[in-house]
Coordinates of N, CA and C in Angstrom, one line a residue:
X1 N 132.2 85.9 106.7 CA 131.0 85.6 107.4 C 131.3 85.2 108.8
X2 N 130.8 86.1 110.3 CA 131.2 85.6 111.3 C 130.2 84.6 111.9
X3 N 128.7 85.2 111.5 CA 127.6 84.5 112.5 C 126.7 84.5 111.5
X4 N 125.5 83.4 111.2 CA 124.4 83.2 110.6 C 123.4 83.2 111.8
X5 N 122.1 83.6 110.9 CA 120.4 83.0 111.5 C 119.6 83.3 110.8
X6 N 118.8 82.6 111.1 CA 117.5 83.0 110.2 C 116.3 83.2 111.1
X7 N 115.6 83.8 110.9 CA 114.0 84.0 111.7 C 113.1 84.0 111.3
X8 N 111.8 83.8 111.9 CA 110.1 84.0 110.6 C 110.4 85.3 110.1
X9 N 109.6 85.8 109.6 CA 109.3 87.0 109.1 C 108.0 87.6 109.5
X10 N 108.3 88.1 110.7 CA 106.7 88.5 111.0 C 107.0 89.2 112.7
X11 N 106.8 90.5 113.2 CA 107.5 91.2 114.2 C 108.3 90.6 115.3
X12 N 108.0 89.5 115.7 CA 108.7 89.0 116.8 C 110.3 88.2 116.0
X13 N 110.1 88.0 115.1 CA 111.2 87.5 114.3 C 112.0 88.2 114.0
X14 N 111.5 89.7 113.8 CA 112.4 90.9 113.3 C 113.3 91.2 114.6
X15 N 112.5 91.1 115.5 CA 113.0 91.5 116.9 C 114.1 90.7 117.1
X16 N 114.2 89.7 117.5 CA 114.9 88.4 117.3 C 116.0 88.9 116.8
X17 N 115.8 88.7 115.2 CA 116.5 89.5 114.2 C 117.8 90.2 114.7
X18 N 116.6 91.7 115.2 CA 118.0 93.1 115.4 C 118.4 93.0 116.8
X19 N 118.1 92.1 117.7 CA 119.2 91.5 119.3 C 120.3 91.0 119.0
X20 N 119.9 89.8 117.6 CA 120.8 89.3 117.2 C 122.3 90.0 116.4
X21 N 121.4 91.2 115.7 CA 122.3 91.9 115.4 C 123.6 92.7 116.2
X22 N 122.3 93.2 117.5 CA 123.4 93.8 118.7 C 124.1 93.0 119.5
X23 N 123.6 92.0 119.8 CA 124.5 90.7 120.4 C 126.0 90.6 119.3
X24 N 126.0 90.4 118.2 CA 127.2 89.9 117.5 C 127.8 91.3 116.2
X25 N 126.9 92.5 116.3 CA 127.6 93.4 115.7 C 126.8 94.6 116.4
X26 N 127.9 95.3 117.5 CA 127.6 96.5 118.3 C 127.8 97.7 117.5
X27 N 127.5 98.4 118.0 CA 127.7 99.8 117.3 C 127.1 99.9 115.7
X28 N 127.1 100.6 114.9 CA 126.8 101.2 113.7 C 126.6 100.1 112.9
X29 N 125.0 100.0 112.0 CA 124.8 98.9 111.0 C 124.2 99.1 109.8
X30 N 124.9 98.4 108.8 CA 123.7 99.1 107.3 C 123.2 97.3 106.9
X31 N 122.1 97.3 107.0 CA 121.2 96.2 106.3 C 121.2 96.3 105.1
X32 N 121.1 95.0 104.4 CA 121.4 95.5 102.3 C 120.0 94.1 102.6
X33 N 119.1 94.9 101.8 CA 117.9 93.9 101.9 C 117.6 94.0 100.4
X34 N 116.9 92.6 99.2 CA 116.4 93.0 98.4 C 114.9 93.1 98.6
X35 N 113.9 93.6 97.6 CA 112.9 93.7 97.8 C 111.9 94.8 98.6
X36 N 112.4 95.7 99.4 CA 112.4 96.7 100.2 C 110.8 97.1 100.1
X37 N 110.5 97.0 98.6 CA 109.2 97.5 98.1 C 107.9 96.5 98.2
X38 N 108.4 95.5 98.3 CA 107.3 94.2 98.2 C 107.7 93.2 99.9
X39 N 108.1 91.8 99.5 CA 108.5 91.5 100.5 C 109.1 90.9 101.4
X40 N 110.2 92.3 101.3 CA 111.0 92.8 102.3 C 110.6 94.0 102.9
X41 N 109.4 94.4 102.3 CA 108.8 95.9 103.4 C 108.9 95.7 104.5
X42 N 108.2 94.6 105.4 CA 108.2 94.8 106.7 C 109.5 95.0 107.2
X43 N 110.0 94.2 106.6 CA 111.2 94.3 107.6 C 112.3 95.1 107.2
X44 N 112.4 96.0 106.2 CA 112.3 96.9 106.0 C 112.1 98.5 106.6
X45 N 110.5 98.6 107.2 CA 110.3 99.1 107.5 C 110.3 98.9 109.0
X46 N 110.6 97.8 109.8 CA 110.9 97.6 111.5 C 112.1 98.0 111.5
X47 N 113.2 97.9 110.8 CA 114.3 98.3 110.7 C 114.7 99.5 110.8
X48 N 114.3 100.4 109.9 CA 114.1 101.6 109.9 C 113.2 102.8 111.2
X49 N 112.1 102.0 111.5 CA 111.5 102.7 112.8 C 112.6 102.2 114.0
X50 N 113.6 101.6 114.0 CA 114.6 101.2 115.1 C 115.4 102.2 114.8
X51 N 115.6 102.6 113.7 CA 116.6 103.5 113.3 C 117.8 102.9 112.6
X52 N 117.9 101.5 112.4 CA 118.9 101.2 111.4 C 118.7 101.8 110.0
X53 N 120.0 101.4 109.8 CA 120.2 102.0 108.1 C 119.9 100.9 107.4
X54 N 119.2 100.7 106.5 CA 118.6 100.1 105.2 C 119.0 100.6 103.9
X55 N 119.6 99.5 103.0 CA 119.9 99.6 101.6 C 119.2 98.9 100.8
X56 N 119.0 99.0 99.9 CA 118.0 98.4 98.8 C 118.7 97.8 97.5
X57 N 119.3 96.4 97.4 CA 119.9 95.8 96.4 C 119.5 95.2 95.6
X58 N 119.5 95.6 94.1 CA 118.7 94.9 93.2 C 118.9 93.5 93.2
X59 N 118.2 92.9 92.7 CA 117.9 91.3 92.5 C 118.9 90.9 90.8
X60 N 119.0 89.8 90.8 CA 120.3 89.4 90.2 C 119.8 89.4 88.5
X61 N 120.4 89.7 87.3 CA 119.3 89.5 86.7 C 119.7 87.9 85.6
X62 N 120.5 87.6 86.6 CA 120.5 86.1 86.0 C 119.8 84.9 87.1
X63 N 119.3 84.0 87.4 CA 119.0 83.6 88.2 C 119.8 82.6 89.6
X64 N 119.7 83.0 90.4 CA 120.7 82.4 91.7 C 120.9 80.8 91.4
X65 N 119.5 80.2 90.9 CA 119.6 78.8 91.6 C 120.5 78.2 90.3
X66 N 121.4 77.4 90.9 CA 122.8 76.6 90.4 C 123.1 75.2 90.6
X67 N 122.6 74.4 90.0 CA 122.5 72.3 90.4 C 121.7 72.4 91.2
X68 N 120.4 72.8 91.1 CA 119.5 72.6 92.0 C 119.7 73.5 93.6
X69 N 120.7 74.3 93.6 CA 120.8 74.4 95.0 C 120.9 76.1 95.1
X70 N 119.6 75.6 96.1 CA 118.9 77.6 96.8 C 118.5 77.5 97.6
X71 N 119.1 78.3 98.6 CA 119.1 78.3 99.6 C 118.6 80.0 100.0
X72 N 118.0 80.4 101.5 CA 117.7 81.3 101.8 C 119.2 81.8 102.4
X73 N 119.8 81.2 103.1 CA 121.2 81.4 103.3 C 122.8 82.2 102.4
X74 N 122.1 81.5 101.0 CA 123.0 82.0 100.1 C 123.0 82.7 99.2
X75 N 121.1 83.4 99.2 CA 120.4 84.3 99.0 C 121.1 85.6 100.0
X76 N 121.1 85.2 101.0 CA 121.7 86.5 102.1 C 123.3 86.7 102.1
X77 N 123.4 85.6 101.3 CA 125.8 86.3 101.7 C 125.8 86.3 100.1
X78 N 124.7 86.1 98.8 CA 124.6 86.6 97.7 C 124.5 88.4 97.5
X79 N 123.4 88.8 98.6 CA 123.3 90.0 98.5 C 124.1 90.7 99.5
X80 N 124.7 90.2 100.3 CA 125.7 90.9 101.1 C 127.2 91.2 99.7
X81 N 127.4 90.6 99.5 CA 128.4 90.6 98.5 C 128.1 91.6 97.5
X82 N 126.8 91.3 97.0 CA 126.3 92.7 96.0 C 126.1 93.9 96.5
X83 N 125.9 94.3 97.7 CA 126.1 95.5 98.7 C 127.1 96.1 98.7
X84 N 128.2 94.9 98.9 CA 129.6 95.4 99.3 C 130.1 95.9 98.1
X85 N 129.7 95.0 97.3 CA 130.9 95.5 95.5 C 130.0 97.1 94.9
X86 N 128.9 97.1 95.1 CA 128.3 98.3 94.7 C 129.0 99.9 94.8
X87 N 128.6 100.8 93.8 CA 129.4 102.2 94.5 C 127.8 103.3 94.8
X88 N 126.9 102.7 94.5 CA 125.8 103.8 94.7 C 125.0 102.8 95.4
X89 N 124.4 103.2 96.8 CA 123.7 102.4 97.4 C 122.1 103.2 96.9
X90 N 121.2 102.5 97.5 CA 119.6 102.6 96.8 C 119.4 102.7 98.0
X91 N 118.2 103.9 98.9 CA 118.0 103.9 99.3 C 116.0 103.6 99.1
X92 N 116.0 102.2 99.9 CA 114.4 102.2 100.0 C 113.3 103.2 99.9
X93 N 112.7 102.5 99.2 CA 110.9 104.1 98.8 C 110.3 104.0 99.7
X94 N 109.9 105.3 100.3 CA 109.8 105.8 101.5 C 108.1 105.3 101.5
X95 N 107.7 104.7 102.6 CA 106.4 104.3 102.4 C 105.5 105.6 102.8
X96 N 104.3 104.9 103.8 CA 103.4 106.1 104.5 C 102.6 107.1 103.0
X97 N 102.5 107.9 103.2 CA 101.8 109.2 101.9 C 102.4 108.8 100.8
X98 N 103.6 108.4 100.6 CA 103.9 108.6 99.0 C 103.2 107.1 98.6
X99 N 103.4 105.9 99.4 CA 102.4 104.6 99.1 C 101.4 104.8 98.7
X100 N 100.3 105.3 99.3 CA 98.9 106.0 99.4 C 98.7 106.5 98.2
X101 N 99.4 107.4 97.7 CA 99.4 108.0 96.7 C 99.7 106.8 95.3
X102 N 100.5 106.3 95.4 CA 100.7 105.3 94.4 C 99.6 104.3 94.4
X103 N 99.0 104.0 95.6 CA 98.0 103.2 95.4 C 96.6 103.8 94.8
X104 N 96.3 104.8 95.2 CA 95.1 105.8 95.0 C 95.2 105.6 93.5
X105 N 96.2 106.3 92.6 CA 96.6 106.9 91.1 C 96.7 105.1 90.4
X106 N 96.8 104.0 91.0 CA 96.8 102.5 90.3 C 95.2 102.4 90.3
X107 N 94.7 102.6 91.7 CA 93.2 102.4 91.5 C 92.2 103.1 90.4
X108 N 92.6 104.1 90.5 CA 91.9 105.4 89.4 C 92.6 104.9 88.2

């Protein structure tokens, strides 16, 4: 791990976010985000309209927190680690029309 941050969650934070990204890692990036579908969409999907790469890492299926200690921090070098060991990356469900559609066919 070279550099940490954290930001709100909400577009100016994303922004923030991907400077921070180019400030301390230039050139070529793949984001390993969980939640892609819920929320992690947005940022998610700001990611993706920048043109970064976005991976989608399942959530753990034992539970993170350990002597009481959970952190959002160790939530992020938790899923960085699960990214890296992985051999099939997941690529995020494509929002826009196929959303719509999934919401349309839940309401009916």
């Amino acid at each position: 791990m070279l550099e940490t941050t954290d930001t709100p969650a909400y577009a100016r934070g994303y922004q923030r976010l991907l400077e921070f990204a180019h400030q301390h890692v230039p050139g070529r990036r793949c984001w390993a985000l969980e939640g892609t579908g819920s929320y992690g969409a947005g940022l998610a999907a700001f990611l993706a309209d920048a043109g970064e790469r976005v991976i989608e890492v399942c959530r753990p299926k034992h539970s993170p927190v350990r002597g009481g200690r959970k952190t959002d921090m160790l939530d992020a070098v938790r899923t960085v680690r699960a990214a890296l060991a992985t051999e099939h990356v997941i690529q995020p469900r494509m929002r826009g029309a196929r959303e719509a559609m999934r919401v349309l066919l839940a309401t009916r």
